[in-house]
PDB file of C-alpha atoms in Angstrom:
ATOM      1  CA  MET W  29       9.541  87.758 -51.427  1.00  0.00           C
ATOM      2  CA  GLN W  30      13.158  88.456 -50.562  1.00  0.00           C
ATOM      3  CA  LEU W  31      15.519  86.875 -53.058  1.00  0.00           C
ATOM      4  CA  ILE W  32      19.279  86.776 -52.425  1.00  0.00           C
ATOM      5  CA  ILE W  33      21.715  85.480 -55.033  1.00  0.00           C
ATOM      6  CA  VAL W  34      25.014  84.291 -53.609  1.00  0.00           C
ATOM      7  CA  SER W  35      27.925  84.260 -56.041  1.00  0.00           C
ATOM      8  CA  GLY W  36      31.630  84.680 -56.214  1.00  0.00           C
ATOM      9  CA  ARG W  37      34.766  82.840 -57.184  1.00  0.00           C
ATOM     10  CA  SER W  38      35.270  79.196 -56.173  1.00  0.00           C
ATOM     11  CA  GLY W  39      36.856  78.874 -52.751  1.00  0.00           C
ATOM     12  CA  SER W  40      35.725  82.260 -51.544  1.00  0.00           C
ATOM     13  CA  GLY W  41      33.039  81.030 -49.120  1.00  0.00           C
ATOM     14  CA  LYS W  42      29.730  80.771 -51.014  1.00  0.00           C
ATOM     15  CA  THR W  43      28.785  77.486 -49.273  1.00  0.00           C
ATOM     16  CA  ILE W  44      29.327  79.056 -45.865  1.00  0.00           C
ATOM     17  CA  ALA W  45      27.187  82.038 -46.829  1.00  0.00           C
ATOM     18  CA  LEU W  46      24.364  79.786 -48.058  1.00  0.00           C
ATOM     19  CA  ARG W  47      24.490  77.822 -44.828  1.00  0.00           C
ATOM     20  CA  VAL W  48      24.133  81.036 -42.832  1.00  0.00           C
ATOM     21  CA  LEU W  49      21.141  82.108 -44.907  1.00  0.00           C
ATOM     22  CA  GLU W  50      19.530  78.750 -44.359  1.00  0.00           C
ATOM     23  CA  ASP W  51      19.973  79.205 -40.600  1.00  0.00           C
ATOM     24  CA  LEU W  52      18.303  82.602 -40.989  1.00  0.00           C
ATOM     25  CA  GLY W  53      15.183  80.972 -42.411  1.00  0.00           C
ATOM     26  CA  PHE W  54      15.850  81.207 -46.150  1.00  0.00           C
ATOM     27  CA  TYR W  55      14.754  78.469 -48.532  1.00  0.00           C
ATOM     28  CA  CYS W  56      18.122  77.724 -50.149  1.00  0.00           C
ATOM     29  CA  VAL W  57      19.031  76.243 -53.536  1.00  0.00           C
ATOM     30  CA  ASP W  58      22.667  75.470 -54.255  1.00  0.00           C
ATOM     31  CA  ASN W  59      24.273  75.729 -57.688  1.00  0.00           C
ATOM     32  CA  LEU W  60      21.186  76.657 -59.716  1.00  0.00           C
ATOM     33  CA  PRO W  61      21.616  77.364 -63.442  1.00  0.00           C
ATOM     34  CA  ILE W  62      20.766  81.029 -63.629  1.00  0.00           C
ATOM     35  CA  THR W  63      18.511  80.535 -66.641  1.00  0.00           C
ATOM     36  CA  LEU W  64      16.224  78.540 -64.336  1.00  0.00           C
ATOM     37  CA  LEU W  65      16.010  81.362 -61.777  1.00  0.00           C
ATOM     38  CA  PRO W  66      12.741  82.868 -63.114  1.00  0.00           C
ATOM     39  CA  THR W  67      11.154  79.386 -63.165  1.00  0.00           C
ATOM     40  CA  LEU W  68      12.155  78.770 -59.553  1.00  0.00           C
ATOM     41  CA  VAL W  69      10.860  82.096 -58.388  1.00  0.00           C
ATOM     42  CA  HIS W  70       7.492  81.634 -60.021  1.00  0.00           C
ATOM     43  CA  ALA W  71       7.248  78.143 -58.530  1.00  0.00           C
ATOM     44  CA  VAL W  72       7.952  79.139 -54.911  1.00  0.00           C
ATOM     45  CA  ILE W  73       6.745  82.761 -54.711  1.00  0.00           C
ATOM     46  CA  ASP W  74       3.528  81.806 -52.920  1.00  0.00           C
ATOM     47  CA  GLN W  75       5.220  79.302 -50.644  1.00  0.00           C
ATOM     48  CA  TYR W  76       8.331  81.055 -49.312  1.00  0.00           C
ATOM     49  CA  ASP W  77       8.959  84.675 -48.389  1.00  0.00           C
ATOM     50  CA  LYS W  78      12.746  84.312 -48.252  1.00  0.00           C
ATOM     51  CA  VAL W  79      14.735  82.491 -50.929  1.00  0.00           C
ATOM     52  CA  ALA W  80      18.496  82.270 -51.428  1.00  0.00           C
ATOM     53  CA  VAL W  81      20.160  80.832 -54.521  1.00  0.00           C
ATOM     54  CA  SER W  82      23.830  80.043 -55.031  1.00  0.00           C
ATOM     55  CA  ILE W  83      25.115  80.594 -58.571  1.00  0.00           C
ATOM     56  CA  ASP W  84      28.681  79.910 -59.638  1.00  0.00           C
ATOM     57  CA  VAL W  85      30.688  79.631 -62.799  1.00  0.00           C
ATOM     58  CA  ARG W  86      29.637  76.033 -63.497  1.00  0.00           C
ATOM     59  CA  ASN W  87      26.121  77.077 -64.371  1.00  0.00           C
ATOM     60  CA  LEU W  88      26.512  80.364 -66.111  1.00  0.00           C
ATOM     61  CA  PRO W  89      25.099  80.657 -69.628  1.00  0.00           C
ATOM     62  CA  GLU W  90      27.524  81.057 -72.508  1.00  0.00           C
ATOM     63  CA  ARG W  91      25.953  84.379 -73.492  1.00  0.00           C
ATOM     64  CA  GLN W  92      26.048  87.243 -71.010  1.00  0.00           C
ATOM     65  CA  ASP W  93      22.706  88.439 -72.373  1.00  0.00           C
ATOM     66  CA  ASP W  94      21.096  85.265 -71.037  1.00  0.00           C
ATOM     67  CA  LEU W  95      22.391  86.067 -67.582  1.00  0.00           C
ATOM     68  CA  THR W  96      21.061  89.617 -67.787  1.00  0.00           C
ATOM     69  CA  ASP W  97      17.712  88.383 -69.086  1.00  0.00           C
ATOM     70  CA  ALA W  98      17.326  85.950 -66.194  1.00  0.00           C
ATOM     71  CA  LEU W  99      17.774  88.771 -63.708  1.00  0.00           C
ATOM     72  CA  ASP W 100      15.633  91.276 -65.607  1.00  0.00           C
ATOM     73  CA  PHE W 101      12.654  88.990 -66.300  1.00  0.00           C
ATOM     74  CA  LEU W 102      11.774  88.206 -62.737  1.00  0.00           C
ATOM     75  CA  PRO W 103       8.335  89.264 -61.459  1.00  0.00           C
ATOM     76  CA  ASP W 104       8.179  93.066 -61.040  1.00  0.00           C
ATOM     77  CA  LYS W 105       7.856  92.896 -57.269  1.00  0.00           C
ATOM     78  CA  ILE W 106      10.996  90.752 -56.933  1.00  0.00           C
ATOM     79  CA  LYS W 107      14.140  92.793 -56.626  1.00  0.00           C
ATOM     80  CA  PRO W 108      17.063  90.374 -56.270  1.00  0.00           C
ATOM     81  CA  GLU W 109      19.892  91.249 -53.918  1.00  0.00           C
ATOM     82  CA  ILE W 110      23.295  89.886 -54.900  1.00  0.00           C
ATOM     83  CA  LEU W 111      25.867  88.895 -52.304  1.00  0.00           C
ATOM     84  CA  TYR W 112      29.205  88.601 -54.037  1.00  0.00           C
ATOM     85  CA  ILE W 113      32.068  86.984 -52.084  1.00  0.00           C
ATOM     86  CA  ASP W 114      35.647  86.992 -53.270  1.00  0.00           C
ATOM     87  CA  SER W 115      39.218  86.525 -52.022  1.00  0.00           C
ATOM     88  CA  SER W 116      42.634  87.513 -53.230  1.00  0.00           C
ATOM     89  CA  GLU W 117      44.199  85.221 -55.795  1.00  0.00           C
ATOM     90  CA  ALA W 118      46.964  84.269 -53.363  1.00  0.00           C
ATOM     91  CA  ILE W 119      44.447  83.114 -50.787  1.00  0.00           C
ATOM     92  CA  LEU W 120      42.372  81.168 -53.294  1.00  0.00           C
ATOM     93  CA  LEU W 121      45.510  79.479 -54.600  1.00  0.00           C
ATOM     94  CA  ARG W 122      46.416  78.505 -51.054  1.00  0.00           C
ATOM     95  CA  ARG W 123      42.917  77.200 -50.286  1.00  0.00           C
ATOM     96  CA  PHE W 124      42.826  75.022 -53.398  1.00  0.00           C
ATOM     97  CA  GLY W 125      46.293  73.757 -52.499  1.00  0.00           C
ATOM     98  CA  GLU W 126      45.192  72.855 -48.974  1.00  0.00           C
ATOM     99  CA  THR W 127      41.993  71.075 -50.044  1.00  0.00           C
ATOM    100  CA  ARG W 128      43.467  69.598 -53.250  1.00  0.00           C
ATOM    101  CA  ARG W 129      40.182  70.304 -55.001  1.00  0.00           C
ATOM    102  CA  LEU W 130      39.976  70.805 -58.743  1.00  0.00           C
ATOM    103  CA  HIS W 131      38.778  74.186 -59.911  1.00  0.00           C
ATOM    104  CA  PRO W 132      35.617  73.938 -62.049  1.00  0.00           C
ATOM    105  CA  LEU W 133      37.425  75.531 -65.004  1.00  0.00           C
ATOM    106  CA  SER W 134      40.541  73.352 -64.672  1.00  0.00           C
ATOM    107  CA  LYS W 135      39.013  70.277 -66.294  1.00  0.00           C
ATOM    108  CA  ASN W 136      40.701  71.089 -69.567  1.00  0.00           C
ATOM    109  CA  GLU W 137      44.107  71.227 -67.843  1.00  0.00           C
ATOM    110  CA  LEU W 138      43.880  74.986 -67.487  1.00  0.00           C
ATOM    111  CA  PRO W 139      46.389  76.206 -64.844  1.00  0.00           C
ATOM    112  CA  LEU W 140      44.721  77.190 -61.578  1.00  0.00           C
ATOM    113  CA  SER W 141      45.825  80.866 -61.822  1.00  0.00           C
ATOM    114  CA  ASP W 142      44.412  81.093 -65.348  1.00  0.00           C
ATOM    115  CA  ALA W 143      41.189  79.392 -64.231  1.00  0.00           C
ATOM    116  CA  LEU W 144      40.734  81.940 -61.415  1.00  0.00           C
ATOM    117  CA  LEU W 145      41.274  84.812 -63.848  1.00  0.00           C
ATOM    118  CA  ALA W 146      38.801  83.366 -66.347  1.00  0.00           C
ATOM    119  CA  GLU W 147      36.282  82.795 -63.560  1.00  0.00           C
ATOM    120  CA  SER W 148      36.571  86.458 -62.500  1.00  0.00           C
ATOM    121  CA  ARG W 149      35.798  87.604 -66.060  1.00  0.00           C
ATOM    122  CA  LEU W 150      32.788  85.295 -66.360  1.00  0.00           C
ATOM    123  CA  LEU W 151      31.328  86.444 -63.054  1.00  0.00           C
ATOM    124  CA  GLU W 152      31.866  90.125 -63.766  1.00  0.00           C
ATOM    125  CA  PRO W 153      28.202  90.803 -64.723  1.00  0.00           C
ATOM    126  CA  LEU W 154      27.066  89.494 -61.341  1.00  0.00           C
ATOM    127  CA  ALA W 155      29.822  91.290 -59.483  1.00  0.00           C
ATOM    128  CA  GLU W 156      28.857  94.606 -61.102  1.00  0.00           C
ATOM    129  CA  ARG W 157      25.291  94.211 -59.806  1.00  0.00           C
ATOM    130  CA  ALA W 158      26.311  93.236 -56.298  1.00  0.00           C
ATOM    131  CA  THR W 159      24.267  94.610 -53.399  1.00  0.00           C
ATOM    132  CA  TRP W 160      26.916  93.491 -50.901  1.00  0.00           C
ATOM    133  CA  ARG W 161      30.533  92.545 -51.490  1.00  0.00           C
ATOM    134  CA  ILE W 162      32.601  90.634 -48.966  1.00  0.00           C
ATOM    135  CA  ASP W 163      36.325  90.026 -49.235  1.00  0.00           C
ATOM    136  CA  SER W 164      36.917  86.785 -47.286  1.00  0.00           C
ATOM    137  CA  SER W 165      40.727  86.823 -47.664  1.00  0.00           C
ATOM    138  CA  ASP W 166      41.438  87.501 -44.019  1.00  0.00           C
ATOM    139  CA  LEU W 167      38.219  86.148 -42.538  1.00  0.00           C
ATOM    140  CA  SER W 168      37.766  82.986 -40.533  1.00  0.00           C
ATOM    141  CA  VAL W 169      34.692  80.846 -41.114  1.00  0.00           C
ATOM    142  CA  HIS W 170      33.115  82.382 -38.016  1.00  0.00           C
ATOM    143  CA  GLN W 171      33.881  85.970 -39.145  1.00  0.00           C
ATOM    144  CA  LEU W 172      32.513  85.352 -42.633  1.00  0.00           C
ATOM    145  CA  SER W 173      29.308  83.900 -41.138  1.00  0.00           C
ATOM    146  CA  GLU W 174      28.993  86.968 -38.925  1.00  0.00           C
ATOM    147  CA  TYR W 175      29.492  89.341 -41.878  1.00  0.00           C
ATOM    148  CA  VAL W 176      26.756  87.663 -43.862  1.00  0.00           C
ATOM    149  CA  SER W 177      24.368  87.719 -40.941  1.00  0.00           C
ATOM    150  CA  GLU W 178      25.051  91.392 -40.262  1.00  0.00           C
ATOM    151  CA  ARG W 179      24.315  92.434 -43.815  1.00  0.00           C
ATOM    152  CA  VAL W 180      21.093  90.400 -44.142  1.00  0.00           C
ATOM    153  CA  LEU W 181      19.752  91.160 -40.678  1.00  0.00           C
ATOM    154  CA  GLY W 182      20.668  94.824 -40.977  1.00  0.00           C
ATOM    155  CA  LYS W 183      18.620  95.002 -44.178  1.00  0.00           C
ATOM    156  CA  ALA W 184      15.682  93.242 -42.613  1.00  0.00           C
ATOM    157  CA  ALA W 185      15.679  95.489 -39.543  1.00  0.00           C
ATOM    158  CA  SER W 186      16.035  98.628 -41.630  1.00  0.00           C
ATOM    159  CA  ARG W 187      18.838  99.636 -39.282  1.00  0.00           C
ATOM    160  CA  LEU W 188      22.028 100.929 -40.788  1.00  0.00           C
ATOM    161  CA  ILE W 189      25.190  99.196 -39.647  1.00  0.00           C
ATOM    162  CA  VAL W 190      28.085 101.633 -39.761  1.00  0.00           C
ATOM    163  CA  VAL W 191      31.610 100.105 -39.676  1.00  0.00           C
ATOM    164  CA  PHE W 192      34.616 102.340 -39.085  1.00  0.00           C
ATOM    165  CA  GLN W 193      37.609 100.459 -40.407  1.00  0.00           C
ATOM    166  CA  SER W 194      41.231 101.475 -40.045  1.00  0.00           C
ATOM    167  CA  PHE W 195      43.749 100.274 -42.594  1.00  0.00           C
ATOM    168  CA  GLY W 196      47.270 100.926 -43.917  1.00  0.00           C
ATOM    169  CA  TYR W 197      47.654 102.123 -47.485  1.00  0.00           C
ATOM    170  CA  LYS W 198      50.983 100.231 -47.708  1.00  0.00           C
ATOM    171  CA  TYR W 199      48.957  96.974 -47.577  1.00  0.00           C
ATOM    172  CA  GLY W 200      46.406  98.081 -50.183  1.00  0.00           C
ATOM    173  CA  LEU W 201      42.939  99.562 -50.149  1.00  0.00           C
ATOM    174  CA  PRO W 202      40.257  97.310 -48.611  1.00  0.00           C
ATOM    175  CA  PRO W 203      37.920  96.215 -51.451  1.00  0.00           C
ATOM    176  CA  ASP W 204      34.670  96.503 -49.505  1.00  0.00           C
ATOM    177  CA  LEU W 205      34.850 100.161 -48.502  1.00  0.00           C
ATOM    178  CA  ASP W 206      32.018 102.564 -49.303  1.00  0.00           C
ATOM    179  CA  TYR W 207      34.154 105.583 -48.330  1.00  0.00           C
ATOM    180  CA  ALA W 208      37.892 105.965 -47.832  1.00  0.00           C
ATOM    181  CA  PHE W 209      39.460 108.939 -46.027  1.00  0.00           C
ATOM    182  CA  ASP W 210      43.205 109.500 -46.222  1.00  0.00           C
ATOM    183  CA  ALA W 211      44.816 110.500 -42.907  1.00  0.00           C
ATOM    184  CA  ARG W 212      48.419 110.367 -44.155  1.00  0.00           C
ATOM    185  CA  ILE W 213      48.552 114.187 -44.219  1.00  0.00           C
ATOM    186  CA  LEU W 214      48.281 114.288 -40.407  1.00  0.00           C
ATOM    187  CA  PRO W 215      51.144 114.296 -37.838  1.00  0.00           C
ATOM    188  CA  ASN W 216      52.573 110.806 -37.458  1.00  0.00           C
ATOM    189  CA  PRO W 217      53.522 109.352 -34.026  1.00  0.00           C
ATOM    190  CA  HIS W 218      55.677 106.831 -35.879  1.00  0.00           C
ATOM    191  CA  TRP W 219      58.466 109.427 -35.803  1.00  0.00           C
ATOM    192  CA  GLU W 220      58.257 109.851 -32.058  1.00  0.00           C
ATOM    193  CA  PRO W 221      60.598 107.205 -30.503  1.00  0.00           C
ATOM    194  CA  GLU W 222      58.497 106.680 -27.416  1.00  0.00           C
ATOM    195  CA  LEU W 223      55.273 106.246 -29.492  1.00  0.00           C
ATOM    196  CA  LYS W 224      56.479 104.261 -32.464  1.00  0.00           C
ATOM    197  CA  ALA W 225      55.855 100.855 -30.919  1.00  0.00           C
ATOM    198  CA  LEU W 226      52.382 101.803 -29.674  1.00  0.00           C
ATOM    199  CA  ILE W 227      49.043 101.943 -31.525  1.00  0.00           C
ATOM    200  CA  GLY W 228      46.347 104.549 -31.860  1.00  0.00           C
ATOM    201  CA  SER W 229      44.235 103.193 -29.002  1.00  0.00           C
ATOM    202  CA  ASP W 230      47.078 103.557 -26.453  1.00  0.00           C
ATOM    203  CA  PRO W 231      46.622 106.499 -24.029  1.00  0.00           C
ATOM    204  CA  ALA W 232      50.022 108.043 -24.873  1.00  0.00           C
ATOM    205  CA  VAL W 233      49.199 108.112 -28.591  1.00  0.00           C
ATOM    206  CA  GLN W 234      45.725 109.464 -27.921  1.00  0.00           C
ATOM    207  CA  HIS W 235      47.244 112.234 -25.824  1.00  0.00           C
ATOM    208  CA  PHE W 236      49.617 113.066 -28.681  1.00  0.00           C
ATOM    209  CA  PHE W 237      46.764 113.370 -31.142  1.00  0.00           C
ATOM    210  CA  SER W 238      44.626 115.414 -28.761  1.00  0.00           C
ATOM    211  CA  GLN W 239      47.347 118.062 -28.828  1.00  0.00           C
ATOM    212  CA  GLN W 240      47.337 118.272 -32.627  1.00  0.00           C
ATOM    213  CA  PRO W 241      44.902 120.915 -34.004  1.00  0.00           C
ATOM    214  CA  LEU W 242      45.058 119.421 -37.495  1.00  0.00           C
ATOM    215  CA  VAL W 243      43.916 116.022 -36.186  1.00  0.00           C
ATOM    216  CA  THR W 244      41.113 117.617 -34.172  1.00  0.00           C
ATOM    217  CA  LYS W 245      39.923 119.468 -37.284  1.00  0.00           C
ATOM    218  CA  PHE W 246      40.109 116.303 -39.418  1.00  0.00           C
ATOM    219  CA  VAL W 247      37.968 114.343 -36.972  1.00  0.00           C
ATOM    220  CA  TYR W 248      35.482 117.180 -36.511  1.00  0.00           C
ATOM    221  CA  GLN W 249      34.926 117.687 -40.241  1.00  0.00           C
ATOM    222  CA  LEU W 250      34.474 113.936 -40.787  1.00  0.00           C
ATOM    223  CA  GLU W 251      31.929 113.928 -37.960  1.00  0.00           C
ATOM    224  CA  VAL W 252      29.978 116.788 -39.512  1.00  0.00           C
ATOM    225  CA  PHE W 253      30.032 115.132 -42.934  1.00  0.00           C
ATOM    226  CA  LEU W 254      28.755 111.847 -41.490  1.00  0.00           C
ATOM    227  CA  GLU W 255      26.124 113.478 -39.291  1.00  0.00           C
ATOM    228  CA  THR W 256      24.735 115.096 -42.430  1.00  0.00           C
ATOM    229  CA  TRP W 257      24.647 112.071 -44.721  1.00  0.00           C
ATOM    230  CA  LEU W 258      24.227 108.940 -42.565  1.00  0.00           C
ATOM    231  CA  PRO W 259      20.480 109.592 -42.025  1.00  0.00           C
ATOM    232  CA  TYR W 260      20.037 109.653 -45.820  1.00  0.00           C
ATOM    233  CA  PHE W 261      21.691 106.270 -46.150  1.00  0.00           C
ATOM    234  CA  GLN W 262      19.383 105.031 -43.389  1.00  0.00           C
ATOM    235  CA  ARG W 263      16.290 106.357 -45.137  1.00  0.00           C
ATOM    236  CA  SER W 264      17.337 104.861 -48.477  1.00  0.00           C
ATOM    237  CA  ASN W 265      17.072 101.398 -46.964  1.00  0.00           C
ATOM    238  CA  ARG W 266      20.823 100.902 -46.993  1.00  0.00           C
ATOM    239  CA  SER W 267      21.797  98.196 -44.511  1.00  0.00           C
ATOM    240  CA  TYR W 268      25.559  98.384 -44.341  1.00  0.00           C
ATOM    241  CA  LEU W 269      28.124 101.185 -44.750  1.00  0.00           C
ATOM    242  CA  THR W 270      31.851 100.704 -44.346  1.00  0.00           C
ATOM    243  CA  ILE W 271      33.903 103.847 -43.780  1.00  0.00           C
ATOM    244  CA  GLY W 272      37.648 103.378 -44.121  1.00  0.00           C
ATOM    245  CA  ILE W 273      40.262 105.555 -42.451  1.00  0.00           C
ATOM    246  CA  GLY W 274      43.699 104.971 -43.872  1.00  0.00           C
ATOM    247  CA  CYS W 275      47.206 105.964 -42.903  1.00  0.00           C
ATOM    248  CA  THR W 276      50.554 104.590 -43.987  1.00  0.00           C
ATOM    249  CA  GLY W 277      50.777 101.489 -41.797  1.00  0.00           C
ATOM    250  CA  GLY W 278      47.335 101.359 -40.218  1.00  0.00           C
ATOM    251  CA  GLN W 279      48.635 101.506 -36.656  1.00  0.00           C
ATOM    252  CA  HIS W 280      48.399 105.072 -35.320  1.00  0.00           C
ATOM    253  CA  ARG W 281      46.400 107.775 -37.152  1.00  0.00           C
ATOM    254  CA  SER W 282      43.793 105.569 -38.738  1.00  0.00           C
ATOM    255  CA  VAL W 283      43.212 103.576 -35.533  1.00  0.00           C
ATOM    256  CA  TYR W 284      42.775 106.716 -33.458  1.00  0.00           C
ATOM    257  CA  ILE W 285      40.374 108.400 -35.877  1.00  0.00           C
ATOM    258  CA  ALA W 286      38.293 105.245 -36.369  1.00  0.00           C
ATOM    259  CA  GLU W 287      37.978 104.880 -32.601  1.00  0.00           C
ATOM    260  CA  GLN W 288      37.031 108.526 -32.193  1.00  0.00           C
ATOM    261  CA  LEU W 289      34.294 108.354 -34.848  1.00  0.00           C
ATOM    262  CA  ALA W 290      32.923 105.087 -33.506  1.00  0.00           C
ATOM    263  CA  GLN W 291      32.735 106.612 -30.051  1.00  0.00           C
ATOM    264  CA  ARG W 292      30.985 109.746 -31.296  1.00  0.00           C
ATOM    265  CA  PHE W 293      28.346 107.850 -33.277  1.00  0.00           C
ATOM    266  CA  SER W 294      27.667 105.103 -30.720  1.00  0.00           C
ATOM    267  CA  GLY W 295      24.310 105.328 -29.003  1.00  0.00           C
ATOM    268  CA  GLN W 296      22.570 106.834 -32.021  1.00  0.00           C
ATOM    269  CA  GLN W 297      20.044 105.115 -34.293  1.00  0.00           C
ATOM    270  CA  PHE W 298      22.841 103.278 -36.119  1.00  0.00           C
ATOM    271  CA  LYS W 299      24.611 100.117 -35.090  1.00  0.00           C
ATOM    272  CA  VAL W 300      28.261 101.089 -34.900  1.00  0.00           C
ATOM    273  CA  GLN W 301      31.296  98.798 -35.179  1.00  0.00           C
ATOM    274  CA  VAL W 302      34.976  99.444 -35.342  1.00  0.00           C
ATOM    275  CA  ARG W 303      37.561  97.221 -36.962  1.00  0.00           C
ATOM    276  CA  HIS W 304      41.308  97.565 -37.375  1.00  0.00           C
ATOM    277  CA  ARG W 305      42.480  95.608 -40.387  1.00  0.00           C
ATOM    278  CA  GLU W 306      46.191  95.782 -39.553  1.00  0.00           C
ATOM    279  CA  ALA W 307      45.800  94.914 -35.867  1.00  0.00           C
ATOM    280  CA  GLY W 308      47.420  91.554 -36.416  1.00  0.00           C
ATOM    281  CA  ARG W 309      50.510  93.159 -37.936  1.00  0.00           C
ATOM    282  CA  HIS W 310      51.397  95.060 -34.769  1.00  0.00           C
ATOM    283  CA  LYS W 311      54.148  93.528 -32.738  1.00  0.00           C
TER     284      LYS W 311
END
């Protein structure tokens, strides 16, 4: 039986994730006290081959040992996968403000920011065991649903999904990266007046990079590294791998390199995607 535990801070998108899993054929249970998890599993193990359970801060035991025990004392053949969804504090504050919902930990007049911090601490044991982590800060409902489907279906198909994601270090490191490579040491088109307003996928910028031996060497050595190790991730039953390429603003170097790597690995046994986190910042 495949068992997926969906958790994360309130307002991050757990309900959406559980709805996606239900559409994928999972028997879903919302807001289950984690101490009842072994009981549920034993009750349905012969009836369902795919079960998803949503667990949030409202039903966590007071002792962290009880949480650990509930996960450790499942049947030996059940290896729970944990999908942990989170968002930045600013986004969660905005979402609660828009919906005017009360945070589960705010019943004792605890300020919302303090409640979010306390919730993060209480959920830390689950977060540390996460099989997949999704940051929904910048995701629409449709995008979050797609991310959940990709991770679960990629696991089921035993096909590694490789995502090349460009980003700008000035906006922070994406929290869901498996690898991060720093391209800030490479020549920067930002300082070329005719290229500054363009992005790494524009032909003029691509031509600029193609004339830079250091950029060519950087891409080549990343390609060799990934050609060596991606098959091992595939064989280890890994379903999703996010490889980040960062530069200062996430517009030129990181975009170009992510595009180059995605192009070179497309058509192989992996499913390749490319995403540019700072695309919306370009004007």
